[in-house]
Short mmCIF file of C-alpha atoms in Angstrom, two decimals:
data_model
loop_
_atom_site.label_atom_id
_atom_site.label_comp_id
_atom_site.label_asym_id
_atom_site.label_seq_id
_atom_site.Cartn_x
_atom_site.Cartn_y
_atom_site.Cartn_z
CA MET O 981 -92.56 38.60 -132.66
CA SER O 982 -92.55 38.69 -128.87
CA ALA O 983 -95.42 37.14 -126.94
CA LEU O 984 -95.29 40.05 -124.52
CA GLN O 985 -96.21 43.68 -124.63
CA GLY O 986 -95.40 46.66 -122.42
CA PRO O 987 -92.67 46.63 -119.76
CA HIS O 988 -92.17 42.84 -119.90
CA ASP O 989 -91.21 42.87 -123.58
CA LEU O 990 -87.41 42.96 -123.60
CA THR O 991 -87.08 42.81 -127.40
CA ARG O 992 -87.80 46.45 -128.19
CA GLY O 993 -87.17 49.93 -126.86
CA ALA O 994 -84.05 51.55 -125.46
CA ILE O 995 -81.71 48.93 -124.02
CA ALA O 996 -80.27 50.73 -120.98
CA PRO O 997 -83.60 51.75 -119.37
CA THR O 998 -85.05 48.29 -120.08
CA LEU O 999 -82.06 46.54 -118.51
CA LEU O 1000 -82.11 48.77 -115.43
CA ARG O 1001 -85.88 48.35 -115.06
CA PHE O 1002 -85.25 44.60 -114.85
CA ALA O 1003 -81.99 44.64 -112.86
CA VAL O 1004 -82.98 47.01 -110.05
CA PRO O 1005 -85.87 44.86 -108.72
CA THR O 1006 -83.62 41.80 -109.02
CA LEU O 1007 -80.89 43.62 -107.07
CA LEU O 1008 -83.37 44.59 -104.35
CA ALA O 1009 -84.59 40.98 -104.15
CA ASN O 1010 -81.00 39.74 -103.70
CA VAL O 1011 -80.35 42.31 -100.97
CA LEU O 1012 -83.55 41.37 -99.14
CA GLN O 1013 -82.69 37.67 -99.28
CA SER O 1014 -79.27 38.33 -97.75
CA LEU O 1015 -80.73 40.65 -95.13
CA ASN O 1016 -83.29 37.99 -94.24
CA GLY O 1017 -80.52 35.49 -93.56
CA THR O 1018 -78.59 38.07 -91.53
CA ILE O 1019 -81.65 39.01 -89.44
CA ASN O 1020 -82.48 35.37 -88.73
CA ALA O 1021 -78.87 34.71 -87.73
CA ILE O 1022 -79.08 37.65 -85.31
CA TRP O 1023 -82.27 36.23 -83.74
CA VAL O 1024 -80.68 32.79 -83.33
CA GLY O 1025 -77.40 34.15 -81.99
CA ARG O 1026 -79.00 36.58 -79.53
CA PHE O 1027 -81.65 34.21 -78.19
CA LEU O 1028 -79.94 30.81 -78.36
CA GLY O 1029 -76.18 31.51 -78.35
CA GLU O 1030 -73.14 30.62 -80.43
CA GLY O 1031 -73.82 26.88 -80.42
CA ALA O 1032 -77.18 27.40 -82.12
CA LEU O 1033 -75.62 29.79 -84.63
CA ALA O 1034 -72.98 27.20 -85.48
CA ALA O 1035 -75.75 24.62 -85.88
CA THR O 1036 -77.66 26.74 -88.40
CA SER O 1037 -74.44 27.38 -90.35
CA ASN O 1038 -73.81 23.66 -90.74
CA ALA O 1039 -77.41 22.96 -91.73
CA ASN O 1040 -77.48 25.85 -94.19
CA LEU O 1041 -74.37 24.49 -95.91
CA VAL O 1042 -76.28 21.28 -96.69
CA MET O 1043 -79.15 23.28 -98.16
CA PHE O 1044 -76.83 25.50 -100.19
CA LEU O 1045 -75.18 22.49 -101.81
CA MET O 1046 -78.62 21.18 -102.82
CA PHE O 1047 -79.76 24.54 -104.13
CA SER O 1048 -76.64 24.83 -106.26
CA LEU O 1049 -77.91 22.12 -108.60
CA GLY O 1050 -81.50 23.34 -108.38
CA PHE O 1051 -80.31 26.81 -109.38
CA GLY O 1052 -78.76 25.45 -112.56
CA PHE O 1053 -81.97 23.72 -113.66
CA GLY O 1054 -83.92 26.88 -112.81
CA MET O 1055 -81.58 28.96 -114.97
CA ALA O 1056 -82.03 26.53 -117.86
CA THR O 1057 -85.80 26.88 -117.50
CA THR O 1058 -85.52 30.68 -117.41
CA ILE O 1059 -83.61 30.66 -120.69
CA LEU O 1060 -86.14 28.33 -122.32
CA VAL O 1061 -89.02 30.51 -121.15
CA GLY O 1062 -87.26 33.66 -122.35
CA GLN O 1063 -86.48 32.28 -125.79
CA ALA O 1064 -90.03 30.96 -126.17
CA MET O 1065 -91.55 34.32 -125.21
CA GLY O 1066 -89.22 36.12 -127.59
CA ALA O 1067 -90.22 33.71 -130.37
CA GLY O 1068 -93.89 34.49 -129.74
CA ASP O 1069 -94.68 30.98 -128.46
CA ILE O 1070 -96.35 31.32 -125.09
CA VAL O 1071 -97.38 27.65 -125.14
CA ALA O 1072 -93.74 26.54 -125.37
CA ALA O 1073 -92.95 28.80 -122.42
CA ARG O 1074 -95.73 27.24 -120.35
CA ARG O 1075 -94.64 23.76 -121.38
CA ALA O 1076 -91.04 24.45 -120.30
CA LEU O 1077 -91.99 25.82 -116.89
CA GLY O 1078 -94.73 23.22 -116.37
CA THR O 1079 -92.36 20.34 -117.05
CA THR O 1080 -89.80 21.67 -114.57
CA MET O 1081 -92.42 22.44 -111.91
CA GLY O 1082 -93.97 18.98 -112.23
CA LEU O 1083 -90.61 17.26 -111.95
CA PHE O 1084 -89.37 19.35 -109.03
CA ALA O 1085 -92.64 18.93 -107.14
CA ILE O 1086 -91.99 15.18 -107.09
CA VAL O 1087 -88.22 15.40 -106.57
CA SER O 1088 -88.41 18.00 -103.79
CA VAL O 1089 -90.95 15.98 -101.80
CA ALA O 1090 -88.80 12.84 -102.16
CA VAL O 1091 -85.65 14.75 -101.13
CA ALA O 1092 -87.48 16.30 -98.15
CA LEU O 1093 -88.52 12.89 -96.84
CA LEU O 1094 -85.12 11.35 -97.52
CA GLY O 1095 -83.36 14.34 -95.97
CA TRP O 1096 -85.39 14.01 -92.78
CA ALA O 1097 -84.20 10.40 -92.47
CA VAL O 1098 -80.52 10.93 -93.28
CA SER O 1099 -79.99 14.28 -91.53
CA PRO O 1100 -77.90 12.74 -88.70
CA ALA O 1101 -75.57 11.08 -91.21
CA LEU O 1102 -75.23 14.33 -93.22
CA LEU O 1103 -74.23 16.28 -90.13
CA ARG O 1104 -71.67 13.65 -89.17
CA LEU O 1105 -70.28 13.78 -92.72
CA LEU O 1106 -69.79 17.55 -92.30
CA ALA O 1107 -67.96 16.93 -89.00
CA THR O 1108 -70.47 19.10 -87.16
CA PRO O 1109 -69.18 19.66 -83.59
CA ASP O 1110 -70.76 17.25 -81.09
CA ALA O 1111 -72.16 20.10 -79.00
CA ALA O 1112 -73.96 21.56 -82.02
CA GLN O 1113 -75.30 18.30 -83.48
CA PRO O 1114 -78.63 18.08 -81.58
CA LEU O 1115 -79.45 21.70 -82.43
CA ALA O 1116 -78.35 21.28 -86.05
CA LEU O 1117 -80.47 18.13 -86.39
CA ALA O 1118 -83.61 19.83 -85.04
CA TYR O 1119 -83.06 22.75 -87.43
CA LEU O 1120 -82.10 20.76 -90.52
CA ARG O 1121 -85.03 18.35 -90.35
CA VAL O 1122 -87.58 21.17 -90.37
CA ILE O 1123 -85.69 22.95 -93.15
CA PHE O 1124 -85.89 19.78 -95.25
CA LEU O 1125 -89.69 19.90 -94.90
CA ALA O 1126 -89.57 23.46 -96.23
CA LEU O 1127 -87.67 22.30 -99.32
CA PRO O 1128 -90.67 21.73 -101.68
CA PRO O 1129 -92.07 25.30 -101.48
CA MET O 1130 -88.51 26.69 -101.58
CA PHE O 1131 -87.70 24.91 -104.83
CA LEU O 1132 -91.06 25.58 -106.46
CA GLY O 1133 -91.02 29.22 -105.36
CA VAL O 1134 -87.56 29.72 -106.87
CA LEU O 1135 -88.70 28.12 -110.13
CA LEU O 1136 -91.78 30.34 -110.27
CA SER O 1137 -89.65 33.44 -109.75
CA MET O 1138 -87.15 32.38 -112.38
CA GLY O 1139 -89.94 31.59 -114.81
CA LEU O 1140 -91.43 35.03 -114.23
CA ARG O 1141 -88.05 36.62 -114.89
CA GLY O 1142 -87.85 34.66 -118.12
CA THR O 1143 -91.05 36.45 -119.22
CA GLY O 1144 -89.40 39.77 -118.37
CA ASP O 1145 -91.21 40.25 -115.05
CA ALA O 1146 -88.75 41.13 -112.26
CA LEU O 1147 -91.26 43.03 -110.09
CA THR O 1148 -93.47 40.09 -109.06
CA PRO O 1149 -90.50 38.05 -107.71
CA LEU O 1150 -89.45 41.13 -105.71
CA LEU O 1151 -92.91 41.45 -104.16
CA LEU O 1152 -92.85 37.77 -103.21
CA ILE O 1153 -89.41 38.18 -101.61
CA VAL O 1154 -90.69 41.14 -99.57
CA LEU O 1155 -93.56 39.00 -98.28
CA ASN O 1156 -91.17 36.14 -97.49
CA VAL O 1157 -88.85 38.39 -95.49
CA LEU O 1158 -91.70 39.96 -93.52
CA ILE O 1159 -93.11 36.56 -92.52
CA ASP O 1160 -89.79 34.77 -91.91
CA ALA O 1161 -88.02 37.52 -89.98
CA GLY O 1162 -91.21 38.39 -88.11
CA LEU O 1163 -92.02 34.85 -86.99
CA ASN O 1164 -88.45 33.95 -85.98
CA PRO O 1165 -88.39 35.61 -82.53
CA LEU O 1166 -92.01 34.63 -81.82
CA LEU O 1167 -91.42 30.93 -82.44
CA ILE O 1168 -87.94 30.82 -80.91
CA ARG O 1169 -89.01 32.41 -77.62
CA GLY O 1170 -92.68 31.42 -77.56
CA ILE O 1171 -93.97 34.98 -77.44
CA GLY O 1172 -97.73 35.47 -77.10
CA PRO O 1173 -99.82 32.58 -78.41
CA PHE O 1174 -96.87 30.96 -80.18
CA PRO O 1175 -95.18 27.83 -78.79
CA ARG O 1176 -91.59 28.03 -77.53
CA MET O 1177 -89.68 25.96 -80.10
CA GLY O 1178 -86.07 27.08 -79.74
CA ILE O 1179 -83.93 26.56 -82.82
CA ALA O 1180 -86.69 24.52 -84.50
CA GLY O 1181 -88.79 27.70 -84.31
CA SER O 1182 -86.36 29.50 -86.61
CA ALA O 1183 -86.65 26.71 -89.17
CA THR O 1184 -90.44 26.59 -88.74
CA ALA O 1185 -90.64 30.32 -89.50
CA THR O 1186 -88.82 29.64 -92.77
CA LEU O 1187 -91.15 26.72 -93.51
CA VAL O 1188 -94.32 28.78 -92.90
CA ALA O 1189 -93.00 31.73 -94.90
CA ASN O 1190 -92.19 29.61 -97.94
CA TYR O 1191 -95.52 27.77 -98.00
CA VAL O 1192 -97.46 31.04 -97.61
CA VAL O 1193 -95.43 32.80 -100.29
CA LEU O 1194 -95.84 29.91 -102.76
CA LEU O 1195 -99.62 29.93 -102.24
CA VAL O 1196 -99.85 33.73 -102.51
CA GLY O 1197 -97.64 33.66 -105.61
CA LEU O 1198 -99.89 31.15 -107.36
CA VAL O 1199 -103.03 33.12 -106.44
CA TYR O 1200 -101.42 36.32 -107.71
CA ILE O 1201 -100.31 34.72 -110.99
CA TYR O 1202 -103.81 33.47 -111.73
CA ALA O 1203 -105.56 36.62 -110.50
CA ARG O 1204 -103.39 38.74 -112.83
CA ASP O 1205 -103.52 36.11 -115.61
CA LEU O 1206 -99.74 36.24 -115.98
CA PRO O 1207 -98.29 34.43 -119.01
CA ILE O 1208 -96.89 31.40 -117.16
CA ARG O 1209 -100.23 30.23 -115.70
CA LEU O 1210 -101.71 26.90 -116.85
CA ARG O 1211 -105.39 26.26 -117.63
CA GLY O 1212 -107.48 23.52 -119.21
CA ARG O 1213 -105.50 21.05 -121.27
CA GLU O 1214 -102.30 22.92 -120.38
CA TRP O 1215 -102.29 21.20 -116.98
CA ARG O 1216 -100.83 18.16 -118.70
CA PHE O 1217 -97.65 20.21 -119.19
CA LEU O 1218 -96.89 19.28 -115.58
CA LEU O 1219 -96.26 15.73 -116.80
CA PRO O 1220 -92.65 15.16 -117.86
CA ASP O 1221 -91.80 16.15 -121.42
CA TRP O 1222 -88.68 14.05 -121.90
CA ALA O 1223 -87.29 16.18 -124.74
CA LEU O 1224 -87.55 19.27 -122.55
CA LEU O 1225 -86.18 17.49 -119.49
CA ARG O 1226 -83.17 16.36 -121.47
CA VAL O 1227 -82.41 19.95 -122.52
CA ILE O 1228 -83.00 21.28 -119.00
CA PHE O 1229 -80.71 18.61 -117.55
CA VAL O 1230 -77.97 18.96 -120.17
CA LYS O 1231 -77.94 22.75 -119.89
CA GLY O 1232 -78.81 23.06 -116.19
CA LEU O 1233 -76.27 20.63 -114.74
CA PRO O 1234 -73.19 22.64 -115.89
CA MET O 1235 -74.71 25.84 -114.46
CA GLY O 1236 -75.35 24.07 -111.16
CA LEU O 1237 -71.81 22.69 -111.17
CA GLN O 1238 -70.49 26.24 -111.46
CA MET O 1239 -72.11 27.00 -108.09
CA LEU O 1240 -70.45 23.91 -106.65
CA VAL O 1241 -67.08 25.08 -108.01
CA PHE O 1242 -67.49 28.36 -106.13
CA THR O 1243 -68.46 26.47 -102.98
CA LEU O 1244 -65.51 24.09 -103.21
CA SER O 1245 -63.06 26.93 -103.83
CA ALA O 1246 -64.46 28.81 -100.82
CA LEU O 1247 -63.96 25.74 -98.61
CA VAL O 1248 -60.37 25.28 -99.82
CA MET O 1249 -59.61 28.98 -99.35
CA ILE O 1250 -60.97 29.09 -95.81
CA GLY O 1251 -58.82 26.04 -95.03
CA LEU O 1252 -55.72 27.98 -96.15
CA VAL O 1253 -56.80 31.11 -94.26
CA ASN O 1254 -57.43 29.17 -91.03
CA ARG O 1255 -53.73 28.36 -90.81
CA ALA O 1256 -52.94 32.05 -90.30
CA GLY O 1257 -54.71 32.35 -86.94
CA VAL O 1258 -57.95 33.58 -85.44
CA ALA O 1259 -57.50 37.28 -86.24
CA VAL O 1260 -56.89 36.65 -89.95
CA THR O 1261 -59.79 34.19 -90.12
CA ALA O 1262 -62.12 36.72 -88.48
CA ALA O 1263 -60.96 39.48 -90.83
CA TYR O 1264 -61.45 37.27 -93.88
CA GLY O 1265 -64.90 36.21 -92.65
CA VAL O 1266 -66.01 39.84 -92.38
CA ALA O 1267 -64.57 40.61 -95.82
CA GLN O 1268 -66.58 37.73 -97.26
CA ASN O 1269 -69.76 39.12 -95.68
CA LEU O 1270 -69.17 42.48 -97.34
CA TRP O 1271 -68.19 40.93 -100.67
CA ALA O 1272 -71.56 39.17 -100.77
CA TYR O 1273 -73.14 42.62 -101.18
CA VAL O 1274 -70.45 43.86 -103.60
CA GLN O 1275 -71.29 41.00 -105.97
CA MET O 1276 -75.02 41.75 -106.02
CA PRO O 1277 -75.06 44.42 -108.76
CA ALA O 1278 -73.19 42.10 -111.13
CA MET O 1279 -75.56 39.22 -110.34
CA ALA O 1280 -78.64 41.39 -110.90
CA ILE O 1281 -77.29 42.85 -114.13
CA GLY O 1282 -76.27 39.37 -115.28
CA ALA O 1283 -79.83 38.13 -114.67
CA GLY O 1284 -81.17 41.06 -116.67
CA VAL O 1285 -78.74 40.49 -119.54
CA SER O 1286 -79.61 36.77 -119.61
CA ALA O 1287 -83.36 37.44 -119.74
CA MET O 1288 -83.02 40.17 -122.38
CA ALA O 1289 -80.64 38.13 -124.52
CA ALA O 1290 -82.86 35.03 -124.33
CA GLN O 1291 -85.97 36.93 -125.45
CA ASN O 1292 -84.09 38.68 -128.27
CA ILE O 1293 -82.50 35.45 -129.48
CA GLY O 1294 -85.94 33.84 -129.50
CA ALA O 1295 -87.25 36.81 -131.49
CA GLY O 1296 -84.33 36.62 -133.93
CA ARG O 1297 -83.11 40.09 -132.86
CA TRP O 1298 -79.40 39.33 -132.99
CA ASP O 1299 -78.73 42.97 -133.77
CA ARG O 1300 -79.56 43.77 -130.12
CA ILE O 1301 -77.35 41.10 -128.48
CA GLY O 1302 -74.08 43.05 -128.74
CA PRO O 1303 -75.58 46.33 -127.45
CA ILE O 1304 -77.29 44.47 -124.57
CA THR O 1305 -73.93 42.99 -123.56
CA ARG O 1306 -72.13 46.34 -123.81
CA VAL O 1307 -74.75 48.14 -121.73
CA GLY O 1308 -74.56 45.34 -119.16
CA VAL O 1309 -70.77 45.63 -118.94
CA ILE O 1310 -70.89 49.42 -118.51
CA ALA O 1311 -73.69 49.26 -115.92
CA ASN O 1312 -71.75 46.64 -113.96
CA LEU O 1313 -68.53 48.65 -113.98
CA VAL O 1314 -70.32 51.78 -112.78
CA MET O 1315 -72.47 50.16 -110.08
CA THR O 1316 -69.86 47.75 -108.75
CA GLY O 1317 -67.10 50.37 -108.96
CA VAL O 1318 -69.10 52.89 -106.92
CA LEU O 1319 -69.88 50.23 -104.32
CA ILE O 1320 -66.24 49.15 -104.02
CA LEU O 1321 -65.06 52.75 -103.75
CA ALA O 1322 -67.60 53.51 -101.01
CA LEU O 1323 -66.60 50.36 -99.15
CA LEU O 1324 -62.92 51.29 -99.22
CA LEU O 1325 -63.55 54.91 -98.20
CA PHE O 1326 -65.75 53.97 -95.25
CA ASP O 1327 -64.32 50.58 -94.43
CA ARG O 1328 -63.27 51.27 -90.82
CA PRO O 1329 -66.75 52.10 -89.43
CA VAL O 1330 -68.30 49.29 -91.46
CA LEU O 1331 -65.77 46.74 -90.22
CA ALA O 1332 -66.23 47.98 -86.65
CA LEU O 1333 -69.87 46.89 -86.82
CA PHE O 1334 -68.68 43.31 -87.09
CA LEU O 1335 -65.43 43.32 -85.13
CA GLY O 1336 -65.68 46.15 -82.61
CA GLY O 1337 -63.68 49.35 -82.80
CA ASP O 1338 -60.60 48.02 -80.97
CA SER O 1339 -60.26 44.66 -82.71
CA PRO O 1340 -56.80 43.91 -84.16
CA ALA O 1341 -58.58 42.19 -87.05
CA ILE O 1342 -59.78 45.55 -88.45
CA GLY O 1343 -56.37 46.44 -89.86
CA ILE O 1344 -56.08 42.98 -91.43
CA ALA O 1345 -59.57 43.22 -92.94
CA ARG O 1346 -58.80 46.66 -94.41
CA HIS O 1347 -55.64 45.24 -95.99
CA ILE O 1348 -57.60 42.32 -97.47
CA GLN O 1349 -60.25 44.67 -98.84
CA PHE O 1350 -57.69 46.96 -100.47
CA ILE O 1351 -56.03 44.10 -102.35
CA ALA O 1352 -58.96 41.85 -103.23
CA SER O 1353 -62.11 43.98 -103.51
CA TRP O 1354 -61.19 45.30 -106.95
CA SER O 1355 -61.32 41.74 -108.30
CA PHE O 1356 -65.12 42.04 -108.44
CA LEU O 1357 -64.88 44.46 -111.37
CA PRO O 1358 -63.48 41.85 -113.81
CA PHE O 1359 -65.66 39.24 -112.10
CA GLY O 1360 -68.76 41.30 -112.93
CA VAL O 1361 -67.77 41.76 -116.57
CA THR O 1362 -67.16 38.02 -116.85
CA LEU O 1363 -70.60 37.36 -115.38
CA VAL O 1364 -72.24 39.61 -118.00
CA LEU O 1365 -70.40 37.83 -120.84
CA PHE O 1366 -71.38 34.45 -119.42
CA SER O 1367 -75.00 35.59 -119.11
CA THR O 1368 -75.10 36.45 -122.81
CA VAL O 1369 -73.63 33.20 -124.08
CA ARG O 1370 -75.73 31.10 -121.68
CA ALA O 1371 -78.86 32.75 -123.08
CA ASN O 1372 -78.21 30.75 -126.24
CA GLY O 1373 -77.48 27.52 -124.40
CA ALA O 1374 -73.67 27.72 -124.29
CA VAL O 1375 -72.96 26.42 -120.77
CA TYR O 1376 -69.91 24.15 -121.00
CA ALA O 1377 -67.35 26.80 -121.97
CA PRO O 1378 -68.24 29.02 -118.98
CA LEU O 1379 -67.89 25.99 -116.67
CA LEU O 1380 -64.47 25.13 -118.13
CA ILE O 1381 -63.30 28.76 -117.91
CA LEU O 1382 -64.45 28.95 -114.30
CA CYS O 1383 -62.62 25.74 -113.39
CA VAL O 1384 -59.38 26.99 -114.96
CA SER O 1385 -59.55 30.42 -113.30
CA VAL O 1386 -60.53 29.08 -109.87
CA PHE O 1387 -58.49 25.89 -109.54
CA ALA O 1388 -55.40 26.96 -111.51
CA GLY O 1389 -55.48 30.74 -111.30
CA ARG O 1390 -56.70 31.20 -107.73
CA ILE O 1391 -56.22 28.06 -105.62
CA GLY O 1392 -53.20 26.72 -107.52
CA PHE O 1393 -51.44 30.10 -107.37
CA ALA O 1394 -52.22 30.56 -103.68
CA ALA O 1395 -51.25 27.05 -102.60
CA ALA O 1396 -48.00 27.06 -104.59
CA LEU O 1397 -46.70 30.44 -103.43
CA LEU O 1398 -48.15 30.67 -99.93
CA PRO O 1399 -45.21 28.94 -98.18
CA ARG O 1400 -42.69 31.28 -99.81
CA TYR O 1401 -44.46 34.67 -99.89
CA GLY O 1402 -46.88 34.49 -96.99
CA ILE O 1403 -50.55 35.22 -96.43
CA ASP O 1404 -50.80 38.13 -98.89
CA ILE O 1405 -50.62 35.63 -101.74
CA LEU O 1406 -54.14 34.48 -100.76
CA TRP O 1407 -55.55 37.98 -101.27
CA TRP O 1408 -53.70 38.53 -104.56
CA SER O 1409 -55.11 35.25 -105.87
CA PHE O 1410 -58.55 36.89 -106.13
CA PRO O 1411 -57.65 39.54 -108.75
CA LEU O 1412 -55.47 37.02 -110.57
CA GLY O 1413 -58.30 34.47 -110.86
CA SER O 1414 -60.81 37.14 -111.90
CA THR O 1415 -58.47 38.52 -114.57
CA ILE O 1416 -57.87 35.06 -116.02
CA SER O 1417 -61.62 34.37 -116.20
CA LEU O 1418 -62.26 37.75 -117.86
CA VAL O 1419 -59.61 37.21 -120.54
CA LEU O 1420 -60.86 33.70 -121.36
CA ALA O 1421 -64.53 34.80 -121.29
CA ALA O 1422 -63.80 37.73 -123.61
CA LEU O 1423 -61.98 35.45 -126.05
CA TYR O 1424 -64.86 32.98 -126.05
CA TYR O 1425 -67.45 35.75 -126.45
CA ARG O 1426 -65.51 37.17 -129.42
CA PHE O 1427 -64.40 33.98 -131.18
CA GLY O 1428 -66.52 31.11 -129.75
CA ASN O 1429 -69.31 29.27 -131.56
CA TRP O 1430 -72.03 30.20 -129.03
CA ARG O 1431 -74.07 31.99 -131.71
CA THR O 1432 -75.22 28.70 -133.27
CA PRO O 1433 -78.98 27.86 -133.03
CA GLY O 1434 -80.16 28.02 -129.44
CA MET O 1435 -81.86 25.88 -126.87
CA ILE O 1436 -85.38 26.40 -128.18
CA ALA O 1437 -84.64 24.74 -131.53
CA GLY O 1438 -86.81 21.66 -132.02
CA LEU O 1439 -88.83 22.25 -128.85
CA VAL O 1440 -91.77 24.21 -130.27
CA HIS O 1441 -93.21 21.06 -131.89
CA PRO O 1442 -94.63 22.63 -135.08
CA GLY O 1443 -98.25 21.63 -135.68
CA GLU O 1444 -98.67 20.06 -132.27
CA GLU O 1445 -101.39 21.26 -129.97
CA ALA O 1446 -102.86 23.63 -132.53
CA ALA O 1447 -105.82 24.25 -130.28
CA GLU O 1448 -103.61 25.59 -127.50
CA GLN O 1449 -101.67 27.74 -129.93
CA ALA O 1450 -104.82 29.26 -131.37
CA LYS O 1451 -106.28 29.79 -127.90
CA ALA O 1452 -103.11 31.50 -126.69
CA ALA O 1453 -103.29 33.93 -129.59
CA THR O 1454 -106.50 35.38 -128.17
CA GLU O 1455 -105.41 35.64 -124.53
CA PRO O 1456 -103.89 38.62 -122.76
CA GLY O 1457 -100.15 38.34 -123.26
CA GLY O 1458 -100.72 35.31 -125.46
CA ARG O 1459 -99.02 34.16 -128.61
CA ILE O 1460 -99.13 36.83 -131.29
CA ASN O 1461 -97.06 35.43 -134.12
CA PRO O 1462 -96.67 31.63 -134.05
CA THR O 1463 -93.29 30.30 -135.08
CA SER O 1464 -93.20 27.95 -138.02
#
C-alpha cells in the first residue's frame, strides 16, 4: 500500500487527471528554467556585449556537461524514492534520498573547489576565443561556487517528484527565477546599493539565488513535514549506504550518458551545419531555440509517467502500468502536436523576433522547421516508453537504442549523404533518427524483459531499523503497510 495519501498518491484514482496534475507543474517549471536562462542572456548581452554573451555560453557548456551525469543519478534516486513510496516504505525513500544528498554534498563541494582551480584549463580545452577568455573565467569560477546548492536543489526537487509532489519544485523554481533574473541587472551594473561586478555579477546572482532557494526549500520541507525530511536517527541516512550507492551509480550512469549522447550529437550536427554558411547556421540556431520549448511537454509527461510508474511498481499495481503509458503517449501526441502546429502556422512572426523581419535566414529557418519539427512527435512517444521501462530500473536498453538512432540513424545518415544530396539531408536526419528510436523503443517495451523485479528489490532491509519503521507508521504521510 502506498505511503502517501491525497494528491501525491499516484497509485490510485483516474490516470489521466493524475498524470496531468503532475505533468503541468513540471512543464511550467521547465518553461521557467528556460526563460530564466533567456532573460539572463538578454541582461548580459544588452549590458556587456557579444563577447560577454559568448563567454557565458562557453562556461555554461562546461556546467551542462557536469549536470548531465548529475541528472542521471538524480533520476535513479527519483525512481528509488517512487518505488519505496509505492511499496509503503517511507524509511527506504528517506534512506535513498539521504544517501544521495550526503554523497553529492561532499562531491559537489570538492568539484566546486577543483573547478575554481582548473577553470582556465577547461576554457582552453573548449577553444574559447582569446577575447572571451577573461570574461568566461570570471563567470565560470563563480558558477562553480554555486554548484553545491545547484546539485542539492535538483536532488531535492527530484526526490519530491518521486513522492508525487510536483507543486513544491515549481514553487522553488519560481523563487529561483525571481531572485536570479531580478539580481542580474543590479549586480552587473551596480544599481543602487549593489556593487558593479560586470559578468561576475550575473554568476553571483545565480549563486545567491541557488543558496537562498536551497535554504527556503529545506525550511519549507520541514515546516510542512513532507515525507522526505529526516529527523532523529534518520540523519545517519546521510552517510553512504554502499548498497544504495551501487544501485544509484549502476542505474544513474547510463541515464547521465544519454544526456551526453544528445550533447555530442548536437556538437557534431552544428559542425556539419557550420559548413553551409552564416545564414544557415543562424537559422538552425533559432530553430534549436524553438525546439527547446517544443520538447518540454514530452519531458514533463515523461517525468510524470516515470513517477507514476515507479510508485505503482512499488505498490505491485502492474495492472496500471499499461494504461499509464497509453495515457502518457496520447497526452504527448496531443500537447506536442498542438505546439508544433501553432509553431508552423505562426512561424514567420516568431522567427522575426530572433532574426529581424528582413533577414534572409527566415526562409531557411521556416524550411528547417517544416521538415524537422514533426520529428518531436515520435521523439515524445519514445520518451514516454523510456520513462516507463526506466521506472523499473531498465536503463541500458534505452541507452543502446539512443546510441543507434543518434549515431547511425541521424549522424551517420547525414554525414554519408550530405556531400551528394546537400544540406536538406541534415534536416531529414531528425525525423529518421526519431522514427528509428520509436520503432526500437516500441519493440523493447512490447517484448523486452524490463518487467523483471525492480530497483527496490533487496534495498528495504527487512527487519532492520524496526524502530524507524514503527515510528514512520504513526507520522503524517508515514509508512502505512510495511513490506515484508
